[in-house]
mmCIF file of C-alpha atoms in Angstrom:
data_model
loop_
_atom_site.group_PDB
_atom_site.id
_atom_site.type_symbol
_atom_site.label_atom_id
_atom_site.label_comp_id
_atom_site.label_asym_id
_atom_site.label_seq_id
_atom_site.Cartn_x
_atom_site.Cartn_y
_atom_site.Cartn_z
ATOM 1 C CA MET A 1 -41.373 -1.950 30.465
ATOM 2 C CA GLU A 2 -38.732 -2.836 27.902
ATOM 3 C CA LYS A 3 -37.377 -0.113 25.672
ATOM 4 C CA SER A 4 -36.615 -0.397 21.999
ATOM 5 C CA MET A 5 -33.043 -1.354 21.202
ATOM 6 C CA SER A 6 -30.581 0.024 18.702
ATOM 7 C CA LYS A 7 -29.057 -2.494 16.314
ATOM 8 C CA VAL A 8 -26.394 -3.791 18.650
ATOM 9 C CA PRO A 9 -25.467 -7.458 18.054
ATOM 10 C CA LYS A 10 -27.670 -9.700 20.201
ATOM 11 C CA LEU A 11 -26.263 -11.256 23.354
ATOM 12 C CA ASP A 12 -26.905 -14.791 24.544
ATOM 13 C CA GLU A 13 -30.522 -15.328 25.569
ATOM 14 C CA LYS A 14 -29.442 -16.775 28.913
ATOM 15 C CA SER A 15 -27.775 -13.486 29.826
ATOM 16 C CA LYS A 16 -31.001 -11.486 30.114
ATOM 17 C CA SER A 17 -32.040 -12.293 33.671
ATOM 18 C CA SER A 18 -29.250 -11.111 35.937
ATOM 19 C CA LYS A 19 -30.827 -10.443 39.320
ATOM 20 C CA ASN A 20 -32.726 -13.431 40.578
ATOM 21 C CA PHE A 21 -32.834 -15.666 43.649
ATOM 22 C CA VAL A 22 -35.102 -18.189 45.331
ATOM 23 C CA LEU A 23 -36.820 -17.895 48.728
ATOM 24 C CA LYS A 24 -37.558 -21.309 50.151
ATOM 25 C CA HIS A 25 -39.263 -22.655 53.270
ATOM 26 C CA ILE A 26 -40.164 -26.154 54.402
ATOM 27 C CA ILE A 27 -43.083 -26.671 56.793
ATOM 28 C CA LYS A 28 -41.842 -29.814 58.547
ATOM 29 C CA ASP A 29 -45.047 -30.863 60.336
ATOM 30 C CA VAL A 30 -48.033 -29.756 58.375
ATOM 31 C CA ALA A 31 -50.444 -31.524 60.775
ATOM 32 C CA ASP A 32 -49.550 -28.953 63.419
ATOM 33 C CA PHE A 33 -50.121 -25.985 61.113
ATOM 34 C CA LYS A 34 -53.570 -25.071 62.385
ATOM 35 C CA GLU A 35 -56.069 -22.577 60.992
ATOM 36 C CA GLY A 36 -55.014 -19.032 61.880
ATOM 37 C CA ASN A 37 -51.326 -19.982 62.227
ATOM 38 C CA TRP A 38 -48.701 -18.059 60.331
ATOM 39 C CA ILE A 39 -44.933 -18.301 59.752
ATOM 40 C CA LYS A 40 -42.613 -15.340 59.267
ATOM 41 C CA CYS A 41 -39.544 -16.846 57.597
ATOM 42 C CA GLU A 42 -35.933 -15.834 58.195
ATOM 43 C CA ARG A 43 -34.794 -12.720 56.330
ATOM 44 C CA GLU A 44 -32.360 -13.150 53.474
ATOM 45 C CA GLN A 45 -30.203 -10.364 51.996
ATOM 46 C CA HIS A 46 -30.178 -10.031 48.223
ATOM 47 C CA PHE A 47 -29.288 -6.998 46.145
ATOM 48 C CA ASN A 48 -29.200 -4.383 48.876
ATOM 49 C CA ALA A 49 -32.508 -5.480 50.419
ATOM 50 C CA LYS A 50 -33.782 -8.012 52.937
ATOM 51 C CA TRP A 51 -36.467 -10.407 51.707
ATOM 52 C CA PHE A 52 -38.662 -12.916 53.531
ATOM 53 C CA LEU A 53 -41.705 -15.122 53.080
ATOM 54 C CA GLN A 54 -44.819 -15.030 55.251
ATOM 55 C CA ILE A 55 -46.970 -18.185 55.105
ATOM 56 C CA MET A 56 -50.457 -18.351 56.581
ATOM 57 C CA ARG A 57 -53.325 -20.765 56.909
ATOM 58 C CA ASN A 58 -56.332 -18.523 56.708
ATOM 59 C CA GLU A 59 -59.766 -20.131 56.785
ATOM 60 C CA SER A 60 -59.829 -22.794 54.044
ATOM 61 C CA HIS A 61 -56.677 -21.816 52.124
ATOM 62 C CA LEU A 62 -52.871 -21.510 52.335
ATOM 63 C CA GLY A 63 -51.567 -17.972 51.772
ATOM 64 C CA ILE A 64 -48.072 -17.017 50.689
ATOM 65 C CA HIS A 65 -46.595 -13.457 50.571
ATOM 66 C CA VAL A 66 -43.187 -11.967 49.816
ATOM 67 C CA PHE A 67 -41.900 -8.950 51.740
ATOM 68 C CA CYS A 68 -38.978 -6.655 50.926
ATOM 69 C CA GLU A 69 -37.097 -4.298 53.261
ATOM 70 C CA PRO A 70 -34.473 -1.961 51.667
ATOM 71 C CA ILE A 71 -31.063 -1.653 53.319
ATOM 72 C CA VAL A 72 -30.415 2.088 53.588
ATOM 73 C CA PRO A 73 -31.700 3.237 50.160
ATOM 74 C CA ASN A 74 -30.118 6.370 48.668
ATOM 75 C CA LYS A 75 -33.481 8.138 48.592
ATOM 76 C CA ASP A 76 -36.644 8.302 50.687
ATOM 77 C CA GLU A 77 -38.521 6.911 47.730
ATOM 78 C CA TRP A 78 -37.433 3.485 46.474
ATOM 79 C CA SER A 79 -38.921 0.775 44.313
ATOM 80 C CA ILE A 80 -38.097 -2.722 43.000
ATOM 81 C CA GLU A 81 -39.952 -4.019 39.986
ATOM 82 C CA THR A 82 -40.133 -7.823 40.070
ATOM 83 C CA LYS A 83 -41.523 -10.946 38.560
ATOM 84 C CA LEU A 84 -42.499 -13.499 41.217
ATOM 85 C CA GLU A 85 -42.974 -17.205 40.616
ATOM 86 C CA PHE A 86 -44.681 -19.073 43.482
ATOM 87 C CA LYS A 87 -44.558 -22.853 43.376
ATOM 88 C CA MET A 88 -45.148 -26.063 45.268
ATOM 89 C CA ILE A 89 -43.908 -29.069 43.352
ATOM 90 C CA VAL A 90 -43.901 -32.756 44.273
ATOM 91 C CA ASN A 91 -43.668 -34.214 40.795
ATOM 92 C CA ASP A 92 -44.827 -33.495 37.287
ATOM 93 C CA ASP A 93 -48.402 -34.502 38.108
ATOM 94 C CA ASN A 94 -48.771 -32.590 41.357
ATOM 95 C CA SER A 95 -47.675 -28.983 41.140
ATOM 96 C CA VAL A 96 -48.939 -25.475 41.544
ATOM 97 C CA ILE A 97 -47.094 -22.615 39.852
ATOM 98 C CA LYS A 98 -48.412 -19.055 39.790
ATOM 99 C CA THR A 99 -46.541 -16.048 38.383
ATOM 100 C CA PHE A 100 -47.165 -12.307 38.318
ATOM 101 C CA LYS A 101 -45.326 -8.998 38.115
ATOM 102 C CA CYS A 102 -45.377 -6.445 40.892
ATOM 103 C CA CYS A 103 -43.502 -3.457 42.353
ATOM 104 C CA PHE A 104 -42.252 -3.236 45.900
ATOM 105 C CA ASP A 105 -42.160 0.353 47.174
ATOM 106 C CA ASP A 106 -43.325 0.132 50.820
ATOM 107 C CA ASP A 107 -43.624 -2.402 53.658
ATOM 108 C CA GLU A 108 -46.598 -4.163 52.117
ATOM 109 C CA GLY A 109 -46.094 -7.697 50.866
ATOM 110 C CA TRP A 110 -47.129 -9.261 47.531
ATOM 111 C CA GLY A 111 -48.564 -12.703 47.044
ATOM 112 C CA TYR A 112 -51.688 -14.841 47.441
ATOM 113 C CA ASP A 113 -54.172 -15.044 50.264
ATOM 114 C CA ASN A 114 -55.656 -18.163 48.624
ATOM 115 C CA PHE A 115 -52.709 -19.939 46.957
ATOM 116 C CA VAL A 116 -54.225 -23.459 47.284
ATOM 117 C CA LYS A 117 -57.198 -24.979 49.080
ATOM 118 C CA TRP A 118 -56.215 -26.528 52.412
ATOM 119 C CA VAL A 119 -58.294 -29.677 51.657
ATOM 120 C CA ASP A 120 -55.914 -30.336 48.735
ATOM 121 C CA ILE A 121 -52.722 -29.805 50.771
ATOM 122 C CA ASN A 122 -51.989 -33.554 51.131
ATOM 123 C CA ASN A 123 -51.319 -33.683 47.355
ATOM 124 C CA TYR A 124 -48.174 -31.616 47.883
ATOM 125 C CA LEU A 125 -46.675 -33.308 50.922
ATOM 126 C CA VAL A 126 -43.556 -35.473 51.073
ATOM 127 C CA ASP A 127 -43.058 -37.224 54.439
ATOM 128 C CA ASN A 128 -45.618 -34.776 55.870
ATOM 129 C CA LYS A 129 -43.430 -31.852 54.766
ATOM 130 C CA LEU A 130 -44.537 -28.999 52.508
ATOM 131 C CA THR A 131 -41.891 -27.245 50.430
ATOM 132 C CA ILE A 132 -42.652 -23.684 49.218
ATOM 133 C CA GLU A 133 -40.444 -21.723 46.796
ATOM 134 C CA VAL A 134 -40.722 -18.262 45.356
ATOM 135 C CA LYS A 135 -38.375 -17.271 42.521
ATOM 136 C CA VAL A 136 -37.763 -13.552 42.570
ATOM 137 C CA GLU A 137 -36.590 -11.899 39.359
ATOM 138 C CA ILE A 138 -35.699 -8.257 39.729
ATOM 139 C CA ARG A 139 -36.484 -6.210 36.652
ATOM 140 C CA LYS A 140 -35.620 -2.703 37.811
ATOM 141 C CA MET A 141 -34.412 -0.979 41.002
ATOM 142 C CA ALA A 142 -34.668 2.725 41.854
ATOM 143 C CA GLY A 143 -33.439 4.611 44.916
ATOM 144 C CA PHE A 144 -30.576 2.120 45.579
ATOM 145 C CA GLY A 145 -26.899 2.169 44.824
ATOM 146 C CA LYS A 146 -23.500 2.683 46.433
ATOM 147 C CA GLU A 147 -20.712 5.220 46.430
ATOM 148 C CA ILE A 148 -19.485 5.942 42.909
ATOM 149 C CA LEU A 149 -15.752 5.164 42.715
ATOM 150 C CA MET A 150 -15.143 6.399 39.208
ATOM 151 C CA LYS A 151 -17.001 8.854 36.984
ATOM 152 C CA PHE A 152 -18.079 8.067 33.452
ATOM 153 C CA ASP A 153 -20.284 11.104 32.969
ATOM 154 C CA GLU A 154 -19.968 14.331 30.983
ATOM 155 C CA SER A 155 -16.934 15.334 33.040
ATOM 156 C CA VAL A 156 -14.796 12.829 31.078
ATOM 157 C CA ALA A 157 -16.422 13.474 27.694
ATOM 158 C CA ASP A 158 -13.226 15.017 26.283
ATOM 159 C CA LEU A 159 -11.391 11.721 26.886
ATOM 160 C CA SER A 160 -13.999 9.479 25.325
ATOM 161 C CA ASP A 161 -14.898 8.376 21.808
ATOM 162 C CA ILE A 162 -18.089 6.425 22.542
ATOM 163 C CA VAL A 163 -21.204 7.103 24.587
ATOM 164 C CA LEU A 164 -23.124 4.049 25.786
ATOM 165 C CA ILE A 165 -26.688 4.734 26.925
ATOM 166 C CA VAL A 166 -28.214 2.416 29.513
ATOM 167 C CA ASN A 167 -31.785 3.243 30.645
ATOM 168 C CA ASP A 168 -31.246 6.898 29.655
ATOM 169 C CA ARG A 169 -28.042 7.123 31.613
ATOM 170 C CA LYS A 170 -24.981 8.084 29.527
ATOM 171 C CA PHE A 171 -21.501 6.554 30.008
ATOM 172 C CA TYR A 172 -18.583 8.252 28.280
ATOM 173 C CA LEU A 173 -15.999 5.633 27.429
ATOM 174 C CA SER A 174 -13.023 4.567 25.303
ATOM 175 C CA LYS A 175 -13.584 2.058 22.500
ATOM 176 C CA TYR A 176 -9.977 0.998 22.709
ATOM 177 C CA PHE A 177 -10.083 0.219 26.442
ATOM 178 C CA LEU A 178 -13.440 -1.582 26.240
ATOM 179 C CA SER A 179 -12.082 -3.675 23.349
ATOM 180 C CA LEU A 180 -9.104 -4.693 25.434
ATOM 181 C CA GLN A 181 -11.274 -5.924 28.232
ATOM 182 C CA SER A 182 -14.198 -7.405 26.311
ATOM 183 C CA SER A 183 -14.314 -9.464 23.141
ATOM 184 C CA HIS A 184 -17.950 -8.423 22.724
ATOM 185 C CA PHE A 185 -17.017 -4.760 22.507
ATOM 186 C CA LYS A 186 -13.982 -5.562 20.354
ATOM 187 C CA THR A 187 -16.287 -7.226 17.806
ATOM 188 C CA LEU A 188 -18.800 -4.392 18.134
ATOM 189 C CA PHE A 189 -16.148 -1.711 17.397
ATOM 190 C CA SER A 190 -14.065 -3.680 14.898
ATOM 191 C CA GLY A 191 -15.677 -2.329 11.746
ATOM 192 C CA LYS A 192 -17.836 -5.337 10.843
ATOM 193 C CA PHE A 193 -20.966 -3.638 12.113
ATOM 194 C CA ASN A 194 -22.552 -0.293 11.345
ATOM 195 C CA GLU A 195 -22.220 0.567 15.015
ATOM 196 C CA SER A 196 -18.423 0.702 14.686
ATOM 197 C CA GLN A 197 -18.715 4.102 13.021
ATOM 198 C CA LYS A 198 -21.114 5.568 15.581
ATOM 199 C CA ASN A 199 -20.136 7.516 18.648
ATOM 200 C CA LYS A 200 -23.360 6.832 20.558
ATOM 201 C CA LEU A 201 -25.091 3.471 21.184
ATOM 202 C CA GLU A 202 -27.938 2.264 23.353
ATOM 203 C CA LEU A 203 -27.783 -1.024 25.297
ATOM 204 C CA LYS A 204 -30.869 -2.774 26.562
ATOM 205 C CA ASP A 205 -31.634 -5.376 29.240
ATOM 206 C CA ILE A 206 -28.862 -3.929 31.436
ATOM 207 C CA ASP A 207 -29.136 -2.334 34.888
ATOM 208 C CA PRO A 208 -27.163 0.987 34.821
ATOM 209 C CA ASP A 209 -25.876 0.457 38.388
ATOM 210 C CA ASP A 210 -24.541 -2.978 37.412
ATOM 211 C CA PHE A 211 -22.914 -1.400 34.360
ATOM 212 C CA GLN A 212 -21.324 1.313 36.564
ATOM 213 C CA ASN A 213 -19.913 -1.394 38.865
ATOM 214 C CA PHE A 214 -18.650 -3.450 35.896
ATOM 215 C CA LEU A 215 -16.902 -0.389 34.427
ATOM 216 C CA GLU A 216 -15.297 0.453 37.767
ATOM 217 C CA LEU A 217 -13.989 -3.107 38.064
ATOM 218 C CA ILE A 218 -12.392 -3.258 34.608
ATOM 219 C CA HIS A 219 -10.822 0.158 35.231
ATOM 220 C CA GLY A 220 -9.068 -1.152 38.320
ATOM 221 C CA GLU A 221 -11.383 -0.204 41.209
ATOM 222 C CA SER A 222 -12.448 -2.690 43.949
ATOM 223 C CA SER A 223 -16.159 -2.308 43.246
ATOM 224 C CA ASN A 224 -17.225 -5.817 44.267
ATOM 225 C CA ASP A 225 -19.226 -6.520 47.386
ATOM 226 C CA ASP A 226 -21.850 -9.111 48.252
ATOM 227 C CA ASP A 227 -24.628 -6.937 46.834
ATOM 228 C CA THR A 228 -22.930 -6.086 43.554
ATOM 229 C CA VAL A 229 -20.826 -9.126 42.566
ATOM 230 C CA GLU A 230 -23.652 -11.091 40.942
ATOM 231 C CA GLY A 231 -24.669 -8.203 38.740
ATOM 232 C CA VAL A 232 -21.017 -7.641 37.723
ATOM 233 C CA LEU A 233 -20.574 -11.366 37.022
ATOM 234 C CA HIS A 234 -23.669 -11.312 34.838
ATOM 235 C CA LEU A 235 -22.297 -8.471 32.698
ATOM 236 C CA SER A 236 -18.813 -9.907 32.652
ATOM 237 C CA GLU A 237 -20.150 -13.107 31.103
ATOM 238 C CA MET A 238 -22.476 -11.141 28.785
ATOM 239 C CA PHE A 239 -19.601 -9.060 27.469
ATOM 240 C CA HIS A 240 -17.011 -11.903 27.506
ATOM 241 C CA ALA A 241 -14.699 -10.063 29.888
ATOM 242 C CA PRO A 242 -12.365 -12.718 31.409
ATOM 243 C CA THR A 243 -10.408 -10.372 33.649
ATOM 244 C CA ALA A 244 -13.606 -9.141 35.287
ATOM 245 C CA ILE A 245 -14.818 -12.711 35.746
ATOM 246 C CA ARG A 246 -11.532 -13.649 37.409
ATOM 247 C CA ARG A 247 -11.750 -10.680 39.820
ATOM 248 C CA CYS A 248 -15.299 -11.603 40.741
ATOM 249 C CA GLU A 249 -14.243 -15.179 41.450
ATOM 250 C CA GLU A 250 -11.340 -13.926 43.591
ATOM 251 C CA PHE A 251 -13.795 -11.799 45.632
ATOM 252 C CA LEU A 252 -16.120 -14.787 46.147
ATOM 253 C CA LEU A 253 -13.196 -16.981 47.202
ATOM 254 C CA GLU A 254 -11.519 -14.552 49.551
ATOM 255 C CA LYS A 255 -13.910 -11.959 50.882
ATOM 256 C CA SER A 256 -17.547 -12.824 50.240
ATOM 257 C CA LYS A 257 -19.832 -13.687 53.196
ATOM 258 C CA LYS A 258 -22.428 -15.341 50.953
ATOM 259 C CA LYS A 259 -23.660 -18.788 52.014
ATOM 260 C CA SER A 260 -21.916 -21.795 50.433
ATOM 261 C CA GLU A 261 -24.993 -22.845 48.513
ATOM 262 C CA LYS A 262 -25.248 -19.405 46.859
ATOM 263 C CA LYS A 263 -21.528 -19.453 45.978
ATOM 264 C CA PHE A 264 -21.918 -22.902 44.542
ATOM 265 C CA LYS A 265 -24.836 -21.873 42.313
ATOM 266 C CA LEU A 266 -22.853 -18.888 41.055
ATOM 267 C CA ALA A 267 -19.875 -21.176 40.358
ATOM 268 C CA LEU A 268 -22.049 -23.462 38.279
ATOM 269 C CA ARG A 269 -23.849 -20.642 36.452
ATOM 270 C CA TYR A 270 -20.716 -18.767 35.461
ATOM 271 C CA GLY A 271 -18.172 -21.592 35.199
ATOM 272 C CA LEU A 272 -16.044 -20.533 38.173
ATOM 273 C CA GLU A 273 -14.007 -23.727 38.565
ATOM 274 C CA ASN A 274 -11.817 -22.624 41.485
ATOM 275 C CA LEU A 275 -14.876 -21.538 43.449
ATOM 276 C CA LYS A 276 -16.704 -24.756 42.611
ATOM 277 C CA THR A 277 -13.713 -26.834 43.793
ATOM 278 C CA LYS A 278 -13.614 -24.934 47.062
ATOM 279 C CA CYS A 279 -17.344 -25.353 47.703
ATOM 280 C CA LEU A 280 -17.101 -29.075 46.973
ATOM 281 C CA SER A 281 -14.158 -29.488 49.313
ATOM 282 C CA GLU A 282 -16.201 -27.956 52.152
ATOM 283 C CA ILE A 283 -18.938 -30.584 51.889
ATOM 284 C CA THR A 284 -18.608 -32.928 54.854
ATOM 285 C CA THR A 285 -22.160 -34.173 55.483
ATOM 286 C CA ILE A 286 -25.330 -35.249 53.666
ATOM 287 C CA SER A 287 -27.032 -32.102 54.911
ATOM 288 C CA ASP A 288 -24.284 -30.058 53.201
ATOM 289 C CA ILE A 289 -25.156 -31.708 49.920
ATOM 290 C CA GLN A 290 -28.878 -31.137 50.427
ATOM 291 C CA SER A 291 -28.268 -27.441 51.074
ATOM 292 C CA ILE A 292 -26.259 -26.817 47.890
ATOM 293 C CA VAL A 293 -28.044 -28.992 45.350
ATOM 294 C CA SER A 294 -29.947 -26.746 42.955
ATOM 295 C CA SER A 295 -33.674 -27.017 42.588
ATOM 296 C CA ASP A 296 -32.996 -26.874 38.808
ATOM 297 C CA PRO A 297 -30.895 -29.962 37.881
ATOM 298 C CA LYS A 298 -30.089 -28.464 34.466
ATOM 299 C CA GLU A 299 -27.664 -26.019 36.207
ATOM 300 C CA MET A 300 -25.399 -28.881 37.241
ATOM 301 C CA ASP A 301 -22.899 -30.487 34.933
ATOM 302 C CA VAL A 302 -22.410 -34.314 34.866
ATOM 303 C CA GLN A 303 -18.946 -34.217 36.420
ATOM 304 C CA THR A 304 -20.154 -32.205 39.455
ATOM 305 C CA ALA A 305 -23.150 -34.469 39.864
ATOM 306 C CA MET A 306 -20.861 -37.512 39.911
ATOM 307 C CA ILE A 307 -18.675 -35.916 42.576
ATOM 308 C CA LEU A 308 -21.728 -35.246 44.768
ATOM 309 C CA LEU A 309 -22.935 -38.819 44.213
ATOM 310 C CA GLN A 310 -19.583 -40.214 45.291
ATOM 311 C CA LYS A 311 -19.657 -38.074 48.415
ATOM 312 C CA CYS A 312 -23.152 -39.316 49.235
ATOM 313 C CA LEU A 313 -22.028 -42.927 48.876
ATOM 314 C CA SER A 314 -18.971 -42.224 51.010
ATOM 315 C CA PHE A 315 -21.027 -40.630 53.787
ATOM 316 C CA SER A 316 -23.595 -43.432 53.758
ATOM 317 C CA ASN A 317 -20.867 -46.051 54.185
ATOM 318 C CA LYS A 318 -19.466 -44.419 57.349
#
């Protein structure tokens, strides 16, 4: 799936996976989940599509599937290449994690009919509750997109001095302008690398639609919306583009309809201090804390963890 890369200086390893999210469901009373029962979980919108889990108890096993419904794709044919990680974790000794790659291109779901044996289900319960998570990592999308606000194609070739190629899509750009907006491109074009003398370079591990949205943003367009902002943030951090990061944070603060827990995770991941402060200020109950705490504790810094702990203590004393 990955293409070979030209000798562009390597970016941070953490920057590679830009489009990912977690679908989560808790079965609160497993004893009532009888054979033949199934649960169709609430739909969640991520990256211009609606996603949901379907959980079933069929015969002697628990089955878990992920479904995807595109939101008005640009074409009749659409596809989303993904890596799915299914897991049920109680502690380090009791866990089931299964991972595979698949491509959504119709209304059929992907998953496991026989994820675990039902006779073993008690090994994964906490207070008779079963927590199921599926991490979705999007590798490639086709047939999606939005209105193009600014062209970077052959029509502006006379005004460009560099062509950046992303998944066979050519972007005609200015080295000078990119260098003003991004310290990564400034270093790349400064003369210290062989690439500084070239007029055509290939970038890998980048979604061309995300790159289009990033370019529109740094050129002054209002390209952010709730489907595009995370991809733009990812590239803004990757390319060390502080103005773009600031504009993404402003969108999340002022216009975004994303849930607080999603905003909080983005704030932690990309160091958006103003957004993090706002999310923390909106926490008024223990359930608020439970909803925003990440399933991966490594995403949270010590200072933020201490603030949440103080809030927990404050709430418990009331």
